[in-house]
Short mmCIF file of C-alpha atoms in Angstrom, two decimals:
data_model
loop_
_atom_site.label_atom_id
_atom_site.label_comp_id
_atom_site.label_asym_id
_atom_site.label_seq_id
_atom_site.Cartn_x
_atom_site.Cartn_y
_atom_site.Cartn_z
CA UNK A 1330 77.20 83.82 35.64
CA UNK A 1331 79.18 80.71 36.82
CA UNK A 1332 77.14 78.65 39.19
CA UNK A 1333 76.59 76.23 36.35
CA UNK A 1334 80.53 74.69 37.18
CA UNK A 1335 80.05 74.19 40.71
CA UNK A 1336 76.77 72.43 39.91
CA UNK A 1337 78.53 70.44 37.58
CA UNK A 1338 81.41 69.28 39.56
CA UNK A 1339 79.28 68.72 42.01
CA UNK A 1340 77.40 66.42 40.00
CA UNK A 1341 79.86 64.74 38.44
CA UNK A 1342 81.83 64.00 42.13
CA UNK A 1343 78.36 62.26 42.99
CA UNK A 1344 79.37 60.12 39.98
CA UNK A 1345 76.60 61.43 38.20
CA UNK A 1346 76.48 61.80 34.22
CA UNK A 1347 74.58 64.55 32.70
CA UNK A 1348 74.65 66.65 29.61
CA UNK A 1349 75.32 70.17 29.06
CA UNK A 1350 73.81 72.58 26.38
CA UNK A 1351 75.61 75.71 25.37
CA UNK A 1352 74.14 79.03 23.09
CA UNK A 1353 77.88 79.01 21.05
CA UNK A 1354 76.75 81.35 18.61
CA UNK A 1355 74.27 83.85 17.81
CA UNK A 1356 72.75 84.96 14.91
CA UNK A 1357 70.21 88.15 14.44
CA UNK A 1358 67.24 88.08 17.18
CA UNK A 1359 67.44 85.32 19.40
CA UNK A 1360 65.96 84.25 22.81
CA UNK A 1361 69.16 84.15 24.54
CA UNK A 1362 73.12 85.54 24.25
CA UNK A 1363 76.19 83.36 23.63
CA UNK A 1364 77.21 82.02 26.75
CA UNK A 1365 73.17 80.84 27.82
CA UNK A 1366 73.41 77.18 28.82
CA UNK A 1367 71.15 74.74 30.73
CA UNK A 1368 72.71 71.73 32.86
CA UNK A 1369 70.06 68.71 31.75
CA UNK A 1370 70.26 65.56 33.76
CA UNK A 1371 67.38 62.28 32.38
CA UNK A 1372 64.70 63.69 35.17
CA UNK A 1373 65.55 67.42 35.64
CA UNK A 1374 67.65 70.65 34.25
CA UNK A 1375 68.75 73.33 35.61
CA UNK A 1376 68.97 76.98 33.59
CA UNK A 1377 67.65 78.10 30.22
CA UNK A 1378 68.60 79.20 26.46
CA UNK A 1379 65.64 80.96 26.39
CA UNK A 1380 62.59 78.73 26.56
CA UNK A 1381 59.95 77.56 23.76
CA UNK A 1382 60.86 75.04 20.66
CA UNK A 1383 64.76 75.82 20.90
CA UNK A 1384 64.74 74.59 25.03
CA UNK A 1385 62.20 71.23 24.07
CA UNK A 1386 64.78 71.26 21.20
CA UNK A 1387 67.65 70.94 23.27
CA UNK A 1388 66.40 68.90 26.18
CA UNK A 1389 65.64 65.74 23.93
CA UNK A 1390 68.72 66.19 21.97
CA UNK A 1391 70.75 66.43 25.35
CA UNK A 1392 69.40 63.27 27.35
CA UNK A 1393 69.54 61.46 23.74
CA UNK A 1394 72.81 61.95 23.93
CA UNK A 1395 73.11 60.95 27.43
CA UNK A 1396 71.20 57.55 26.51
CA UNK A 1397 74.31 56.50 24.44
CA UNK A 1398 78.15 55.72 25.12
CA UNK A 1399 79.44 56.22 22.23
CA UNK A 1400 78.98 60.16 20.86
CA UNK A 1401 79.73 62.67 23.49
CA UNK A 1402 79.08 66.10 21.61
CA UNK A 1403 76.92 67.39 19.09
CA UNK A 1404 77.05 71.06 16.98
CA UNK A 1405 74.09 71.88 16.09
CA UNK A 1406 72.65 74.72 13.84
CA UNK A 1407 68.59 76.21 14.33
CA UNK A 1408 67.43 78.65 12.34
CA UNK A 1409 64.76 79.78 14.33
CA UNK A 1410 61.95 80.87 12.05
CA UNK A 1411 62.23 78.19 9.28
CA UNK A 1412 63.13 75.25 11.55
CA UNK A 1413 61.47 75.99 14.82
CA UNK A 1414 58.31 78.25 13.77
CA UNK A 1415 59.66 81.01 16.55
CA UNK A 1416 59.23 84.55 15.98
CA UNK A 1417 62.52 85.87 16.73
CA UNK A 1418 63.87 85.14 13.52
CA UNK A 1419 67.54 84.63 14.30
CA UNK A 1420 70.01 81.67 14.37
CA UNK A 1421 71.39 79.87 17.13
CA UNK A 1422 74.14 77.37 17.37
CA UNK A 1423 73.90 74.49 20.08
CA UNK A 1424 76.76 72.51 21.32
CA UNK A 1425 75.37 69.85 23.40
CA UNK A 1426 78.08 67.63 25.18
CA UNK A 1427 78.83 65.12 28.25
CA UNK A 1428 79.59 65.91 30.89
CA UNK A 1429 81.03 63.15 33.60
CA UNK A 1430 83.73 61.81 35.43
CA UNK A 1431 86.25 62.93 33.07
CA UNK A 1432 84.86 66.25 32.36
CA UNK A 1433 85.95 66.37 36.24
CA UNK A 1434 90.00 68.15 35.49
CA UNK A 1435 88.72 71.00 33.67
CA UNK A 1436 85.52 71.87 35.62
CA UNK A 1437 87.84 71.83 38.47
CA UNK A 1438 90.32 74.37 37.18
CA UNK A 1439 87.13 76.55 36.43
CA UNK A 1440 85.91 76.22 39.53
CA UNK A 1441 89.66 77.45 41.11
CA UNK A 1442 89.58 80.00 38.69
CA UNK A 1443 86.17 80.89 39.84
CA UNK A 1444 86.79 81.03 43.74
CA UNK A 1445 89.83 82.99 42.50
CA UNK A 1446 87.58 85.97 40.65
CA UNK A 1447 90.09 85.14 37.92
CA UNK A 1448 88.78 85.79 34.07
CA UNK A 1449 89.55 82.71 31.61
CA UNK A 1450 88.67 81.44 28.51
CA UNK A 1451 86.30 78.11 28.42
CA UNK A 1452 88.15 76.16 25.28
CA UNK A 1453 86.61 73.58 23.28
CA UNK A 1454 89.02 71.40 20.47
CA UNK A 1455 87.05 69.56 18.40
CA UNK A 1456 89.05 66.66 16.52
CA UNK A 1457 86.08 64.78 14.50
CA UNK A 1458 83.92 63.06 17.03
CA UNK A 1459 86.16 64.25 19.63
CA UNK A 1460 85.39 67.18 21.65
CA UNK A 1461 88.52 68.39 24.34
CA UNK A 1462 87.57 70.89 27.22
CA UNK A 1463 90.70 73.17 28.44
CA UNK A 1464 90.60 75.98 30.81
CA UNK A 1465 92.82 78.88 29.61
CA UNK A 1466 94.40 82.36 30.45
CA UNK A 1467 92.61 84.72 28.61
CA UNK A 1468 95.71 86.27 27.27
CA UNK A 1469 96.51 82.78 26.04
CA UNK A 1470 93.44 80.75 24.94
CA UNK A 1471 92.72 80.84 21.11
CA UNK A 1472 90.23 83.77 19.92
CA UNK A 1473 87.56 82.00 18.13
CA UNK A 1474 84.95 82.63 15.56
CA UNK A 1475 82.01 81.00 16.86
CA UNK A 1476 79.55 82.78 14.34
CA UNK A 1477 76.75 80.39 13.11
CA UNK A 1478 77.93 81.40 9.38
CA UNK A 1479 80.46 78.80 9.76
CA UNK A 1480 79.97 75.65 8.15
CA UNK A 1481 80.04 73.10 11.21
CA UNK A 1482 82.27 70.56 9.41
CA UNK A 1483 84.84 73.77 10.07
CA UNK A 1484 84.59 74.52 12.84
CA UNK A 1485 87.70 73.51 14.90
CA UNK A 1486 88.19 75.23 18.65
CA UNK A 1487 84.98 77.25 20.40
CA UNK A 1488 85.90 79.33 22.60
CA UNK A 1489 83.86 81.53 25.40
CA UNK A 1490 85.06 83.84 28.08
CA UNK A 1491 84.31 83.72 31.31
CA UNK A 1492 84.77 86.68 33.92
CA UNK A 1493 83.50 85.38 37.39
CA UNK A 1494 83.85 88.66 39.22
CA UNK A 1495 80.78 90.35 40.02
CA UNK A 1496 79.96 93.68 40.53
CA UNK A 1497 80.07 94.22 44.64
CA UNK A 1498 76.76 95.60 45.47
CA UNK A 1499 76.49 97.08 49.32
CA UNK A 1500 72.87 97.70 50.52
CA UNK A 1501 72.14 99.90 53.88
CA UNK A 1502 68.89 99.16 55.70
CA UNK A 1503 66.83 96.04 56.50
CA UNK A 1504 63.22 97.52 56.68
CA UNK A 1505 60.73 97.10 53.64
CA UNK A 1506 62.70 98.47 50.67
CA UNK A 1507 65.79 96.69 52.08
CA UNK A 1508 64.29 93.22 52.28
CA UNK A 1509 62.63 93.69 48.52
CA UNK A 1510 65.97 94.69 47.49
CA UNK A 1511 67.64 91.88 49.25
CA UNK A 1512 65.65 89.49 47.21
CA UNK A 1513 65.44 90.93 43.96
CA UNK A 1514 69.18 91.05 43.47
CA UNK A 1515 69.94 87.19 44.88
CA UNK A 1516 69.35 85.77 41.69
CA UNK A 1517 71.25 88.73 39.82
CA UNK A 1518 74.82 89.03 38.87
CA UNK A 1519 75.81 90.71 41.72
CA UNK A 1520 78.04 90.20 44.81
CA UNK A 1521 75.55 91.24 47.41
CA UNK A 1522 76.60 92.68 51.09
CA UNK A 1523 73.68 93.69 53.27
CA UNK A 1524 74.25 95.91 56.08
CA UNK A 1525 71.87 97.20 58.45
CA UNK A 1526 71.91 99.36 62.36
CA UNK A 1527 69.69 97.23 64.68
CA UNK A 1528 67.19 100.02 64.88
CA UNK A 1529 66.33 98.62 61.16
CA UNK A 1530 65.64 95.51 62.84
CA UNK A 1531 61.28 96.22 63.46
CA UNK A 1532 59.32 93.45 64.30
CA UNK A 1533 58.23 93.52 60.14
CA UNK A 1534 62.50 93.01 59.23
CA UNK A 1535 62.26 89.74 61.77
CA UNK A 1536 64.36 87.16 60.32
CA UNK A 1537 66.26 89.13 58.25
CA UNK A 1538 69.94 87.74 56.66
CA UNK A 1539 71.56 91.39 57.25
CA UNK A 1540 74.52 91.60 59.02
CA UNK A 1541 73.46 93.66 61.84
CA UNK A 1542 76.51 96.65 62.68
CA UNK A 1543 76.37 99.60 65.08
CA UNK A 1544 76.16 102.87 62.87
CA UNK A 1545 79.47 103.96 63.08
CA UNK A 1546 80.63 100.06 61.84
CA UNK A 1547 78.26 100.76 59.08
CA UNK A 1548 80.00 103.99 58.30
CA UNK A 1549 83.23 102.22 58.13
CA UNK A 1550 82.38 99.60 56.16
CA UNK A 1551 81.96 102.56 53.41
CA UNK A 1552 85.76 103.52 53.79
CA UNK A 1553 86.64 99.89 53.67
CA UNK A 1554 85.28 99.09 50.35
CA UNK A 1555 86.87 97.88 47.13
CA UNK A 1556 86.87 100.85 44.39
CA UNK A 1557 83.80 100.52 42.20
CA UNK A 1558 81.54 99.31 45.04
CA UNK A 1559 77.94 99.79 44.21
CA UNK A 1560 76.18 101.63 47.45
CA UNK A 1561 72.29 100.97 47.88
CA UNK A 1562 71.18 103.39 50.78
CA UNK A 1563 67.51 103.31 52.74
CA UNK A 1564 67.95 103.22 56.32
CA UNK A 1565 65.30 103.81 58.54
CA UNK A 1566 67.26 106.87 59.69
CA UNK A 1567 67.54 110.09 57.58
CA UNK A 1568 70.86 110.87 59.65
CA UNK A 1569 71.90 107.28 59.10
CA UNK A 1570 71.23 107.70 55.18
CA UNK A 1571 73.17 111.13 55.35
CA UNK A 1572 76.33 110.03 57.52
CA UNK A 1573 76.87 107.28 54.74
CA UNK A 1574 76.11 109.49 52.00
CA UNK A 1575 78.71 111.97 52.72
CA UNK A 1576 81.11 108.72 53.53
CA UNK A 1577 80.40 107.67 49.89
CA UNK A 1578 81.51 111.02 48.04
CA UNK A 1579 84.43 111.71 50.38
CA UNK A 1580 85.68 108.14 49.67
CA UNK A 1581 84.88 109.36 45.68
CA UNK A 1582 86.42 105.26 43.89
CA UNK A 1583 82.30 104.25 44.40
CA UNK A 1584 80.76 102.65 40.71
CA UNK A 1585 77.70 103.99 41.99
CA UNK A 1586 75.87 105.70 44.97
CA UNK A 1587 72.27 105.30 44.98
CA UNK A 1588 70.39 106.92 48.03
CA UNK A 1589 66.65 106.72 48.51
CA UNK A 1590 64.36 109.59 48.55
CA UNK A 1591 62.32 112.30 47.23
CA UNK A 1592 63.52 115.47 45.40
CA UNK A 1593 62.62 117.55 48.41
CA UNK A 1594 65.28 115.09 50.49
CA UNK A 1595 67.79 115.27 47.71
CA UNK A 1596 67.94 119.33 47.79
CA UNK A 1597 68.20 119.13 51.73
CA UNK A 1598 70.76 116.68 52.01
CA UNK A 1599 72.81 118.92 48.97
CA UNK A 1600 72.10 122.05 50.68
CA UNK A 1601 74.36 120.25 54.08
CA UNK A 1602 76.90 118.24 51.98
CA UNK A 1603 77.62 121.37 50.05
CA UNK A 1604 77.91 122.77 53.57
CA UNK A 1605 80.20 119.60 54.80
CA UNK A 1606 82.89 120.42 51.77
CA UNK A 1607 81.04 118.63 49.24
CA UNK A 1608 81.49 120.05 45.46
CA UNK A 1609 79.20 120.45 43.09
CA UNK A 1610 80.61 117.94 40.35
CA UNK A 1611 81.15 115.31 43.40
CA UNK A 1612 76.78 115.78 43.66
CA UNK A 1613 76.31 114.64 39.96
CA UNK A 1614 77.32 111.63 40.87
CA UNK A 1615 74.54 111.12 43.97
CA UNK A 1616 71.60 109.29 42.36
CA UNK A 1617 68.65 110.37 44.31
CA UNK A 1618 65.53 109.13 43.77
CA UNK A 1619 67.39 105.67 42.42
CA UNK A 1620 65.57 103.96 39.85
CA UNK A 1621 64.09 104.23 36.97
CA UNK A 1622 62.76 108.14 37.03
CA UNK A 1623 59.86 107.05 34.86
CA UNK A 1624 58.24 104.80 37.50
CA UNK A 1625 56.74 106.41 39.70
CA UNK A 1626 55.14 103.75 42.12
CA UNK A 1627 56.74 103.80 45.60
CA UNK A 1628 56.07 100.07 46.47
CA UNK A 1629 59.15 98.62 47.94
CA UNK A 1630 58.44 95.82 45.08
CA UNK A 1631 58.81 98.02 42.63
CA UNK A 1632 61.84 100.09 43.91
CA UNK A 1633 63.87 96.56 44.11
CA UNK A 1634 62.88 95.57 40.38
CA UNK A 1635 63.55 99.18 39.45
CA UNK A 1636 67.23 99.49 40.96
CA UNK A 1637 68.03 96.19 39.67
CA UNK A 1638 67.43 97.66 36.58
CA UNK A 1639 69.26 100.98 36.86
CA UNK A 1640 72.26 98.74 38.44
CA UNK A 1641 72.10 95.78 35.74
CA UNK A 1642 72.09 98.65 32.84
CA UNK A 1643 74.85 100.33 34.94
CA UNK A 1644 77.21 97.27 34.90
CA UNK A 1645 76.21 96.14 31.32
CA UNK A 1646 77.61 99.12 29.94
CA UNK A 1647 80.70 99.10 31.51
CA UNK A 1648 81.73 95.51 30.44
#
């Protein structure tokens, strides 16, 4: 996830100085992946490398560095047992740097990049005490070894890809389920489009941040989508759910087509899409009940945190 550079550039076009923290490499078990970072100004921060002695670690290492002029990086090796009495075992290395007005070219070419949904390579050139930021092509930027195993005297260039393009994820329906799912996936990797009729609009969906369409908008909106859209369906209409159901498989390009349900709804709705021209192999891909099969609770709570799962598993594996 990117918001971290608009943060940043927005911070530093305040004319605000504040440190950054970056997991560069990763060792064995630990809290958080290469790429984890927090944003740590002297009274606040902003994201996580995974909490406990590493975080308090890296907080008072960052605004120390911020309390000086002189250094503006630091590599720094924890091994996470022996030095910081955690449980995980592993080894992380920590680059902690400055970030200010001059870190301002380079988290503006990210940000382009970013508003662009172009992939790129995050470069660090480290020259001594000097530490050089660079945005690159991916098909240009040095390929790096960032693994901890490397003695930090050696290490010359970091370097960390960054692919701001999120998975488009199209929901259908603004009731109860709709609204959990809304808010379960804001935080989530996910380009989020949330489409409802105004029949989903009940007095219980008041206030709701759907766009509101007439059904057969919502049915287009299907055919419009880019290949590999996620679809999210539960309507408040079983026709409704149906129409852009069958709009889904006879598009086919979808990354996934999730439709809420029972079994007893799935076998009725493939009993008329089979009828509609609908093959059998096209049907394996219809995901009906959605979720996780092994939880069985119907709250609409639980069916957010449960297709966020599904969908975040789905994604993950396809990276």
């Amino acid at each position: 996830m990117s918001e971290w550079i608009g943060q940043a550039l927005a911070a530093v076009t305040r004319g605000e100085a504040l440190a950054m923290a970056t997991v560069v490499g990763a060792q064995g078990s630990t809290p958080r992946e290469i790429g984890a970072r927090m944003l740590v100004w002297p009274d606040r921060f902003t994201g996580t490398i995974g909490g406990g002695s590493l975080e308090r670690q890296a907080l008072d290492q960052a605004r120390k560095l911020l309390a000086q002029a002189a250094r503006r990086h630091a590599l720094q090796d924890y091994p996470l047992g022996p030095m910081l009495g955690q449980c995980c075992g592993g080894r992380v290395r920590l680059l902690v740097e400055r970030i200010d007005a001059g870190s301002a070219p380079w988290l503006t070419a990210a940000a382009r990049a970013c508003d662009e949904g172009q992939p790129f390579r995050l470069q660090a050139d480290i020259d001594g005490p000097d530490l050089t930021r660079s945005v690159q092509p991916t098909a240009g930027a040095e390929t790096a070894n960032n693994s901890p195993r490397i003695p930090i005297p050696d290490v010359r260039t970091l370097s960390e890809p960054i692919a701001p393009k999120k998975p488009r994820l199209v929901i259908f329906g603004a009731g109860h389920v709709g609204q959990a799912v809304a808010r379960a996936f804001a935080p989530l990797p996910f380009h989020l489009d949330w489409l409802a009729s105004r029949e989903d609009l009940r007095p219980e969906a008041g206030g709701t941040q759907a766009s509101i369409l007439e059904e057969d908008e919502l049915e287009a909106c299907v055919a419009a989508a880019p290949a590999g859209t996620l679809f999210a369906i539960f309507t408040h209409s079983h026709d409704l759910d149906y129409r852009l159901t069958r709009a889904a498989l006879a598009k086919g390009d979808f990354g996934y087509l999730g439709l809420i349900g029972s079994r007893t709804k799935r076998a009725r709705f493939e009993s008329r899409l089979r009828d509609d021209g609908v093959t059998d192999a096209d049907l394996t891909r219809l995901v009906c009940p959605i979720g996780i099969p092994t939880l069985k609770s119907k709250a609409p709570a639980v069916i957010a945190v449960s297709l966020a799962a599904e969908l975040l598993a789905l994604t993950e594996a396809s990276e």
